[in-house]
Coordinates of N, CA and C in Angstrom, one line a residue:
D1 N -26.5 -7.4 -36.1 CA -26.2 -6.5 -35.0 C -25.1 -7.1 -34.1
Y2 N -24.1 -6.3 -33.8 CA -23.0 -6.8 -32.9 C -23.2 -6.1 -31.5
P3 N -23.1 -6.8 -30.4 CA -23.2 -6.1 -29.1 C -22.1 -5.1 -28.9
A4 N -22.4 -4.0 -28.3 CA -21.5 -2.9 -28.1 C -21.6 -2.5 -26.6
P5 N -20.5 -2.0 -26.1 CA -20.6 -1.6 -24.7 C -21.5 -0.3 -24.5
R6 N -22.2 -0.3 -23.4 CA -23.1 0.8 -23.1 C -22.3 1.9 -22.4
A7 N -21.3 1.6 -21.6 CA -20.6 2.5 -20.8 C -19.2 2.0 -20.5
V8 N -18.3 2.9 -20.3 CA -17.0 2.5 -19.8 C -16.9 3.0 -18.3
L9 N -16.6 2.0 -17.4 CA -16.6 2.4 -16.0 C -15.1 2.6 -15.6
T10 N -14.9 3.8 -15.0 CA -13.5 4.2 -14.7 C -13.4 4.5 -13.2
G11 N -12.2 4.6 -12.7 CA -12.0 5.0 -11.3 C -11.0 4.1 -10.6
H12 N -10.7 2.9 -11.0 CA -9.7 2.1 -10.3 C -8.3 2.4 -10.7
D13 N -7.4 2.4 -9.7 CA -6.0 2.6 -10.0 C -5.2 1.3 -10.3
H14 N -5.9 0.1 -9.9 CA -5.3 -1.2 -10.1 C -6.2 -2.1 -10.9
E15 N -5.8 -3.3 -11.3 CA -6.6 -4.1 -12.1 C -7.8 -4.6 -11.4
V16 N -8.9 -4.7 -12.1 CA -10.2 -5.1 -11.5 C -10.2 -6.7 -11.4
V17 N -10.5 -7.2 -10.2 CA -10.5 -8.6 -9.9 C -11.9 -9.2 -9.7
C18 N -12.9 -8.4 -9.4 CA -14.2 -8.9 -9.2 C -15.2 -7.9 -9.5
V19 N -16.4 -8.4 -10.0 CA -17.5 -7.5 -10.4 C -18.8 -8.1 -10.2
S20 N -19.8 -7.4 -9.7 CA -21.1 -7.8 -9.6 C -22.1 -6.8 -10.2
V21 N -23.1 -7.3 -11.0 CA -24.1 -6.5 -11.6 C -25.4 -6.8 -11.1
C22 N -26.2 -5.7 -10.7 CA -27.6 -5.9 -10.3 C -28.4 -5.1 -11.3
A23 N -28.9 -5.9 -12.3 CA -29.7 -5.2 -13.4 C -31.0 -4.6 -12.8
E24 N -31.6 -5.2 -11.8 CA -32.9 -4.7 -11.2 C -32.7 -3.3 -10.7
L25 N -31.5 -3.0 -10.1 CA -31.2 -1.7 -9.5 C -30.4 -0.8 -10.5
G26 N -29.8 -1.4 -11.5 CA -29.0 -0.6 -12.4 C -27.6 -0.3 -11.9
L27 N -27.1 -1.2 -11.0 CA -25.8 -1.0 -10.4 C -24.7 -2.0 -10.8
V28 N -23.5 -1.5 -10.8 CA -22.3 -2.4 -11.0 C -21.4 -2.0 -9.9
I29 N -20.9 -3.1 -9.2 CA -19.9 -2.9 -8.1 C -18.7 -3.7 -8.5
S30 N -17.5 -3.0 -8.5 CA -16.3 -3.6 -8.9 C -15.2 -3.4 -7.8
G31 N -14.4 -4.5 -7.7 CA -13.3 -4.4 -6.8 C -12.0 -4.6 -7.5
A32 N -11.0 -3.7 -7.1 CA -9.7 -3.8 -7.7 C -8.7 -4.6 -6.8
K33 N -7.6 -4.9 -7.4 CA -6.5 -5.7 -6.7 C -6.2 -5.1 -5.4
E34 N -6.0 -3.8 -5.4 CA -5.8 -3.0 -4.1 C -6.6 -1.7 -4.3
G35 N -7.3 -1.4 -3.2 CA -8.1 -0.2 -3.2 C -9.6 -0.4 -2.9
P36 N -10.4 0.6 -3.0 CA -11.8 0.5 -2.7 C -12.6 -0.2 -3.8
C37 N -13.8 -0.7 -3.4 CA -14.8 -1.2 -4.3 C -15.6 0.0 -4.8
L38 N -15.9 0.1 -6.1 CA -16.6 1.2 -6.6 C -18.0 0.8 -7.0
V39 N -18.9 1.7 -6.8 CA -20.3 1.5 -7.2 C -20.6 2.5 -8.3
H40 N -21.0 1.9 -9.5 CA -21.4 2.7 -10.6 C -22.8 2.4 -11.0
T41 N -23.4 3.3 -11.8 CA -24.7 2.9 -12.5 C -24.3 2.2 -13.7
I42 N -25.3 1.5 -14.3 CA -25.0 0.8 -15.5 C -24.6 1.7 -16.7
T43 N -25.0 3.0 -16.6 CA -24.7 3.9 -17.6 C -23.3 4.6 -17.4
G44 N -22.6 4.2 -16.3 CA -21.3 4.7 -16.1 C -21.0 5.7 -15.1
D45 N -22.0 6.2 -14.4 CA -21.8 7.2 -13.4 C -21.3 6.6 -12.1
L46 N -20.2 7.2 -11.5 CA -19.6 6.7 -10.3 C -20.5 7.3 -9.1
L47 N -21.0 6.4 -8.3 CA -21.9 6.8 -7.2 C -21.1 6.8 -5.9
R48 N -20.3 5.8 -5.6 CA -19.7 5.7 -4.3 C -18.5 4.8 -4.3
A49 N -17.5 5.1 -3.4 CA -16.4 4.2 -3.2 C -16.6 3.6 -1.8
L50 N -16.5 2.2 -1.7 CA -16.7 1.5 -0.5 C -15.3 1.1 0.0
E51 N -14.8 1.8 1.1 CA -13.5 1.5 1.6 C -13.6 0.4 2.7
G52 N -12.7 -0.5 2.6 CA -12.6 -1.6 3.7 C -11.7 -1.1 4.8
T53 N -11.7 -1.8 5.9 CA -10.8 -1.5 7.0 C -9.4 -1.7 6.6
E54 N -8.4 -1.4 7.4 CA -7.0 -1.6 7.1 C -6.7 -3.0 6.9
N55 N -7.4 -4.0 7.4 CA -7.2 -5.4 7.2 C -7.9 -5.9 6.0
C56 N -8.7 -5.1 5.4 CA -9.5 -5.5 4.2 C -9.0 -4.7 3.0
L57 N -7.9 -5.2 2.4 CA -7.4 -4.4 1.2 C -7.6 -5.1 -0.1
Y58 N -7.8 -6.4 -0.1 CA -7.8 -7.2 -1.3 C -9.1 -7.9 -1.6
P59 N -10.1 -7.2 -2.2 CA -11.4 -7.8 -2.4 C -11.3 -8.9 -3.4
R60 N -12.0 -10.0 -3.2 CA -12.0 -11.2 -4.1 C -13.3 -11.6 -4.7
L61 N -14.4 -11.4 -3.9 CA -15.7 -11.7 -4.4 C -16.7 -10.6 -4.0
I62 N -17.6 -10.3 -4.9 CA -18.7 -9.3 -4.6 C -20.0 -9.9 -5.0
S63 N -21.0 -9.7 -4.1 CA -22.4 -10.1 -4.5 C -23.3 -9.0 -4.1
V64 N -24.3 -8.7 -5.0 CA -25.3 -7.7 -4.7 C -26.7 -8.3 -4.9
S65 N -27.6 -8.0 -3.9 CA -28.9 -8.5 -4.0 C -29.8 -7.5 -4.7
S66 N -31.0 -7.9 -5.1 CA -32.0 -7.1 -5.8 C -32.5 -6.0 -4.8
E67 N -32.3 -6.2 -3.5 CA -32.7 -5.2 -2.5 C -31.6 -4.1 -2.3
G68 N -30.4 -4.3 -2.9 CA -29.3 -3.4 -2.7 C -28.3 -3.7 -1.7
H69 N -28.4 -4.9 -1.1 CA -27.4 -5.3 -0.1 C -26.2 -5.8 -0.8
C70 N -25.0 -5.5 -0.3 CA -23.8 -5.8 -0.9 C -22.9 -6.6 0.1
I71 N -22.4 -7.7 -0.4 CA -21.4 -8.5 0.4 C -20.1 -8.5 -0.3
I72 N -19.0 -8.2 0.4 CA -17.7 -8.2 -0.2 C -16.8 -9.1 0.6
Y73 N -16.2 -10.1 -0.1 CA -15.3 -11.0 0.6 C -13.9 -10.5 0.3
Y74 N -13.1 -10.3 1.4 CA -11.7 -9.9 1.2 C -10.7 -11.0 1.5
E75 N -9.6 -11.0 0.9 CA -8.6 -12.0 1.1 C -7.9 -11.8 2.4

């Protein structure tokens, strides 16, 4: 058996630079070079876009806890 992708996550207009997966909650949060961080389910459904303030345009690190708390570090 070869591993195969379960879903393709779409929605970013720029290259993805950081991703965090919370398997307990079934969430994937991804940040692109410019633009919002997107919250998807592990099966590929887009749930929400997290917009930063005008000073927070370049996400670099994302961490998500098993309780659903999300921390995003911007450049």
